[in-house]
Tab-separated table of C-alpha atoms and ligand atoms in Angstrom:
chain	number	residue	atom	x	y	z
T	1	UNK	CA	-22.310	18.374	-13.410
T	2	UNK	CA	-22.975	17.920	-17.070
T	3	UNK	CA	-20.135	16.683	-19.106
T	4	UNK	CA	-19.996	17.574	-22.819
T	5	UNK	CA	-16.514	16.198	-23.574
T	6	UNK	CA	-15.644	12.872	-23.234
T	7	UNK	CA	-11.757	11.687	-23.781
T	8	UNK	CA	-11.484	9.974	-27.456
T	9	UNK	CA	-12.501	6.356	-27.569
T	10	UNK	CA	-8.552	4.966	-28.050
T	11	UNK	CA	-7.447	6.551	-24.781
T	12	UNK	CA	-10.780	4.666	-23.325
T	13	UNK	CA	-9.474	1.398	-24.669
T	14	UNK	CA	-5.820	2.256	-23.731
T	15	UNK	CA	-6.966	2.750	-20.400
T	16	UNK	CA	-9.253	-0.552	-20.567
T	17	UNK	CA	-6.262	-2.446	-21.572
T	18	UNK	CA	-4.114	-1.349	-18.525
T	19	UNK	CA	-1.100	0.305	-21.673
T	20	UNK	CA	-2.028	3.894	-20.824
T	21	UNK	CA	1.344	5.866	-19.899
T	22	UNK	CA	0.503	6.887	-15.928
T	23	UNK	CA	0.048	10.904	-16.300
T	24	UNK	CA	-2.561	10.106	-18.914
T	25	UNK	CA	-3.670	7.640	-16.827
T	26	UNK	CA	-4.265	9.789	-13.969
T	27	UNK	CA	-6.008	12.116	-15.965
T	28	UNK	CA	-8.440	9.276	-17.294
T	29	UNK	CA	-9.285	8.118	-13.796
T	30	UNK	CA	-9.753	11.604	-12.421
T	31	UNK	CA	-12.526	11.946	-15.073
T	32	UNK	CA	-13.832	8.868	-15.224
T	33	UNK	CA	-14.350	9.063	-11.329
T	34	UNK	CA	-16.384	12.248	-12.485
T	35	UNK	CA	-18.298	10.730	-15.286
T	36	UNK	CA	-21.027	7.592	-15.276
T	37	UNK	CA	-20.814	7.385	-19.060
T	38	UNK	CA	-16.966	6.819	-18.926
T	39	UNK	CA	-17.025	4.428	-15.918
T	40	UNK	CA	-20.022	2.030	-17.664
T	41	UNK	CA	-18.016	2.251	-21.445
T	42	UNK	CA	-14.940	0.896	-19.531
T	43	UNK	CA	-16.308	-1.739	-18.025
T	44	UNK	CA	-18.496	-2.808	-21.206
T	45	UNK	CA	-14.477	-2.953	-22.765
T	46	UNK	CA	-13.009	-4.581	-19.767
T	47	UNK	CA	-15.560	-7.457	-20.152
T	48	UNK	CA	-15.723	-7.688	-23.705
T	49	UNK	CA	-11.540	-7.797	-23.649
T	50	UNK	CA	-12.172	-10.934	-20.776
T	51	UNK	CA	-14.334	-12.470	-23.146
T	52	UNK	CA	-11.621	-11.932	-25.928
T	53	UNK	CA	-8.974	-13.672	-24.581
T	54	UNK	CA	-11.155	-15.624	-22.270
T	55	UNK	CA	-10.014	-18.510	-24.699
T	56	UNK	CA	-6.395	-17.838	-23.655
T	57	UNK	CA	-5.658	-19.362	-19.278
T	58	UNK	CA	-4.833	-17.087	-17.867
T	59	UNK	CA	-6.853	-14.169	-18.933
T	60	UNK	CA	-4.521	-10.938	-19.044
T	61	UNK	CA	-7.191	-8.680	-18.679
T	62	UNK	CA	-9.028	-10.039	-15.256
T	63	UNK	CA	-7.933	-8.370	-12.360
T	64	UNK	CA	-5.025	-6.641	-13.232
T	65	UNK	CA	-6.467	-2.555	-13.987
T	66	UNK	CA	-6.603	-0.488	-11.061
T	67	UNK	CA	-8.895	2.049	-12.575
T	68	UNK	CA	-11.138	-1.097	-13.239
T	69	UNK	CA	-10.724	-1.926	-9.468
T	70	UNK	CA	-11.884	1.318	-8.729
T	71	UNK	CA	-14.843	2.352	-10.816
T	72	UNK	CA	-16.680	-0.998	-10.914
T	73	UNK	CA	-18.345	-1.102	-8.233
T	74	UNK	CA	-20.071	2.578	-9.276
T	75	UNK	CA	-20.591	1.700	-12.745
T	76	UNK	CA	-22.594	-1.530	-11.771
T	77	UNK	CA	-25.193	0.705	-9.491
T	78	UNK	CA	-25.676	3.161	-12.134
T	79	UNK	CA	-23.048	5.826	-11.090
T	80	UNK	CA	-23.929	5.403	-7.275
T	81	UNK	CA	-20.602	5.830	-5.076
T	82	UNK	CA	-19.256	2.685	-3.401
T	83	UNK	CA	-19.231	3.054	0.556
T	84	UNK	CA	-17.079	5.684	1.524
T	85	UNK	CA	-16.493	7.237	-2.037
T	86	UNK	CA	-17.643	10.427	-3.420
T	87	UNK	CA	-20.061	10.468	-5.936
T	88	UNK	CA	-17.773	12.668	-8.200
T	89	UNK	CA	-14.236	11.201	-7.272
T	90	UNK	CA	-13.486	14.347	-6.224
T	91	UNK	CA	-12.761	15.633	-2.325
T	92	UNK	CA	-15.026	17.925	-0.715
T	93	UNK	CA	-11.989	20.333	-1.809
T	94	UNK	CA	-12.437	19.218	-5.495
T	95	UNK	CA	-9.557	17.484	-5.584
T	96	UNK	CA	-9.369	13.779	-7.225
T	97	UNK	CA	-9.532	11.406	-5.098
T	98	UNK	CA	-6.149	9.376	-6.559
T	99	UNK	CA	-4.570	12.512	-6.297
T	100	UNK	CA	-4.759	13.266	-2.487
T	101	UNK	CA	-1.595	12.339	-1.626
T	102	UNK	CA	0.529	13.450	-4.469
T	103	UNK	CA	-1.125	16.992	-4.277
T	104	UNK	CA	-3.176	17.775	-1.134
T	105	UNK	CA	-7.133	17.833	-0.818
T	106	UNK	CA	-7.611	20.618	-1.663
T	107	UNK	CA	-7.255	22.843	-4.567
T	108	UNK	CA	-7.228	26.143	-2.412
T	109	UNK	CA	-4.218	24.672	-0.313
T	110	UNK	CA	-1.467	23.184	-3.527
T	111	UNK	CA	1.428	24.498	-3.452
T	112	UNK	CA	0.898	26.942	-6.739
T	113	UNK	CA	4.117	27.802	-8.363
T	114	UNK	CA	3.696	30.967	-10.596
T	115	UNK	CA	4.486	30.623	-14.156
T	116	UNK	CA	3.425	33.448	-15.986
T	117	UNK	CA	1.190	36.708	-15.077
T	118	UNK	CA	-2.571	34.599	-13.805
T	119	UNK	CA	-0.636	31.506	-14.701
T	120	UNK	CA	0.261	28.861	-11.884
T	121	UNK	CA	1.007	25.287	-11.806
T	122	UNK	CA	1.919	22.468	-9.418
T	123	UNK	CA	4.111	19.562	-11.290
T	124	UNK	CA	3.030	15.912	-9.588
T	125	UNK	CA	5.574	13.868	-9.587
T	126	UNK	CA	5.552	10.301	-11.968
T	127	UNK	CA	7.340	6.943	-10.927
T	128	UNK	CA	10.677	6.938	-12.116
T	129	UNK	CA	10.847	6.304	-15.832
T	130	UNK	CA	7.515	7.585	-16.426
T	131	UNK	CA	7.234	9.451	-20.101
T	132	UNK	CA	5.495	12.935	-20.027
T	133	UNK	CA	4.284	15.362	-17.774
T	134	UNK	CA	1.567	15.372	-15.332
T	135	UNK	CA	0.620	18.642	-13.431
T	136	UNK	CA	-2.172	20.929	-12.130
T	137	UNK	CA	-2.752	24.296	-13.822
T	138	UNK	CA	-4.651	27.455	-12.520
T	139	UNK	CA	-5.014	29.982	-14.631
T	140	UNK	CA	-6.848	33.180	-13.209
T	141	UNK	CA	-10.054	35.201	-14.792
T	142	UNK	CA	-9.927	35.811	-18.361
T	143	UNK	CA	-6.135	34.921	-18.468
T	144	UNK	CA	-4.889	32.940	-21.703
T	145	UNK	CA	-2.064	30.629	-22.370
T	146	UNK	CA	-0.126	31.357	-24.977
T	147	UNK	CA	-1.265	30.048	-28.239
T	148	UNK	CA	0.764	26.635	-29.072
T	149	UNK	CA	0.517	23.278	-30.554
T	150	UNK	CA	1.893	20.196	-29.616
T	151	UNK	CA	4.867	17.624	-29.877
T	152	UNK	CA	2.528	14.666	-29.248
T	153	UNK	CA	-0.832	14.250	-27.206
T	154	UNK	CA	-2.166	16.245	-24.595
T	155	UNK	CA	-4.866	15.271	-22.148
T	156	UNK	CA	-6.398	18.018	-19.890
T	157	UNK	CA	-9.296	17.317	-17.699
T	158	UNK	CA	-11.343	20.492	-15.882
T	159	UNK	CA	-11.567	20.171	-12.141
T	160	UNK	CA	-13.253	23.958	-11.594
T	161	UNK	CA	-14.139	26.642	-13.693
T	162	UNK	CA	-14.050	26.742	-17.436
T	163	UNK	CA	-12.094	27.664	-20.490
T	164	UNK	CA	-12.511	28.180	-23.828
T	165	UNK	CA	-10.321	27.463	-27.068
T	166	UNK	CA	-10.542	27.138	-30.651
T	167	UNK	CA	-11.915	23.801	-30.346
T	168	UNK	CA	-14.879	24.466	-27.720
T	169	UNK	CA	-15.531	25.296	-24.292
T	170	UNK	CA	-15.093	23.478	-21.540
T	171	UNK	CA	-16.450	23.290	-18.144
T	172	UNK	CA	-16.326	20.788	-15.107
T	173	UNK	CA	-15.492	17.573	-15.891
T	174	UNK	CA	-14.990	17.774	-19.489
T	175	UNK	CA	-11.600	16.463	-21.092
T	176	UNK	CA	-9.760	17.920	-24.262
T	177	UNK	CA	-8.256	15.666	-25.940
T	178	UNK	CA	-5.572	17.341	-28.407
T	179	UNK	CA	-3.026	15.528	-30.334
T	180	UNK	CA	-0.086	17.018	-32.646
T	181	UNK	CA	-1.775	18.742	-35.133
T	182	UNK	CA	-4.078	20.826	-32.844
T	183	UNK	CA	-2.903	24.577	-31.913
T	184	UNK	CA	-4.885	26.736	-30.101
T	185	UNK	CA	-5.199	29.168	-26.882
T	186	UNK	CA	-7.005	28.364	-24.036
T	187	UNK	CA	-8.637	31.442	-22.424
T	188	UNK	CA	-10.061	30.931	-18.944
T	189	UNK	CA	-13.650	31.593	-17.720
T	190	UNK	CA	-13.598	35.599	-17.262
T	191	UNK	CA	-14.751	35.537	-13.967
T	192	UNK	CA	-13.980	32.256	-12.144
T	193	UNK	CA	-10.874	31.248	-14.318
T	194	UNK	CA	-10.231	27.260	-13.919
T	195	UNK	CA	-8.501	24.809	-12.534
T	196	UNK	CA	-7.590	21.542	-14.737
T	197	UNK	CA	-5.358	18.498	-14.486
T	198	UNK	CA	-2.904	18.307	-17.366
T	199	UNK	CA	-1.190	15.100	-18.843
T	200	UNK	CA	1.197	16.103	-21.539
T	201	UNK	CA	3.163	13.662	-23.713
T	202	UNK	CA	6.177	16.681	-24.328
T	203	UNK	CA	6.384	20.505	-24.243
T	204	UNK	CA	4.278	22.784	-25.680
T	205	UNK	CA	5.560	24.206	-29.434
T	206	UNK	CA	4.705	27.877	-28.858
T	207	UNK	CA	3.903	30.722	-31.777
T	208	UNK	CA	5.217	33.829	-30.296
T	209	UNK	CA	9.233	34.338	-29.231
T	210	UNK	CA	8.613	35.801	-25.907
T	211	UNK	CA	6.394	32.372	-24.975
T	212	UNK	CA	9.151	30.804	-26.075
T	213	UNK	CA	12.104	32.641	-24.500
T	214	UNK	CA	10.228	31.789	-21.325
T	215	UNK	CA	9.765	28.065	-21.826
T	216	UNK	CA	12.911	27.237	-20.311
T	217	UNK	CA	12.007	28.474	-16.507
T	218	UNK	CA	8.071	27.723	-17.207
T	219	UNK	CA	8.608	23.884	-18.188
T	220	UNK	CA	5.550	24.185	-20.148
G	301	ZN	ZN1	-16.726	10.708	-19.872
């Protein structure tokens, strides 16, 4: 697996500071499960934000980040699995690990709810309270999304296949990052399609008025 996008260095120190809203967290520890680089940058933040407020008993850093809990162990060997872990974070059905019991273990057995022509998704559901939406998205060979922007950030990691947008392409393992400002249509891999994990902060502001018509029953 060769990553080529890497989430945006805020989320990183969101996440390293335990403040990250939990579908964007789940996103973040999906991929950082995936992705040595990630895993050792947190845990040069986690013990540089020990060190910070080292000065201050008790530290509110040590101890307290499950992702930190997690990954630790794998960043320390240099990206070799704890006992009992995948290498990858991911299930032999490419599923993320955290994810197994919210959503199965594997991606050929969810639950896919159809939301458009090659479009299906399956919503996991947040603690109560939770702000934004966290769900899985398949989107078949070739098949686009409608072109939209965004009410707010939007955090979508790859799990299989590829697509492609106006800001890149992006394959297994890779995270696009997209706040407010950004518009654009995915397009999935023409002949494998993809698979990602989607955090979104709202819904999706799309261009055209049959997208839109359609946003009610899609949730998008
Ligand atoms: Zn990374």
């Amino acid at each position: 697996m060769t990553i080529a996008h890497h989430p945006g260095l805020e989320n990183l120190m969101s996440c390293s500071a335990g403040s990250m809203p939990e579908a964007f967290a789940a996103v973040m520890a999906s991929h950082i499960g995936m992705c040595p680089v990630c895993r050792m940058e947190l845990v040069l933040m986690h013990d540089i934000g020990v060190e910070l407020f080292s000065s201050l008993a008790p530290s509110p850093l040590a101890g307290k980040i499950p992702i930190m809990a997690m990954h630790r162990a794998e960043a320390e060997t240099g990206g070799n699995a704890a006992p009992g872990r995948s290498p990858d974070g991911l299930t032999a059905g490419g599923m993320p690990v955290i994810l197994v019991q919210y959503a199965g273990d594997e991606l050929d057995k969810v639950a896919w709810r159809r939301l458009a022509p090659g479009v299906q998704h399956f919503p996991i559901a947040l603690s109560a309270g939770a702000k934004g939406n966290l769900r899985l998205l398949k989107i078949a060979a070739g098949r686009a999304i409608p072109a939209h922007g965004h009410r707010g950030s939007e955090l979508t990691l790859v799990l299989r296949g590829s697509f492609r947008d106006e800001t890149g392409l992006y394959g297994v393992g890779d995270v696009a990052d997209h706040f407010d400002e950004t518009e654009h249509q995915p397009v999935a891999d023409p002949e494998g399609g993809c698979v990602c994990l989607v955090a979104s902060e709202k819904k999706f502001r799309f261009k055209s008025v049959v997208a839109k018509l359609f946003q009610p029953f899609t949730g998008l």
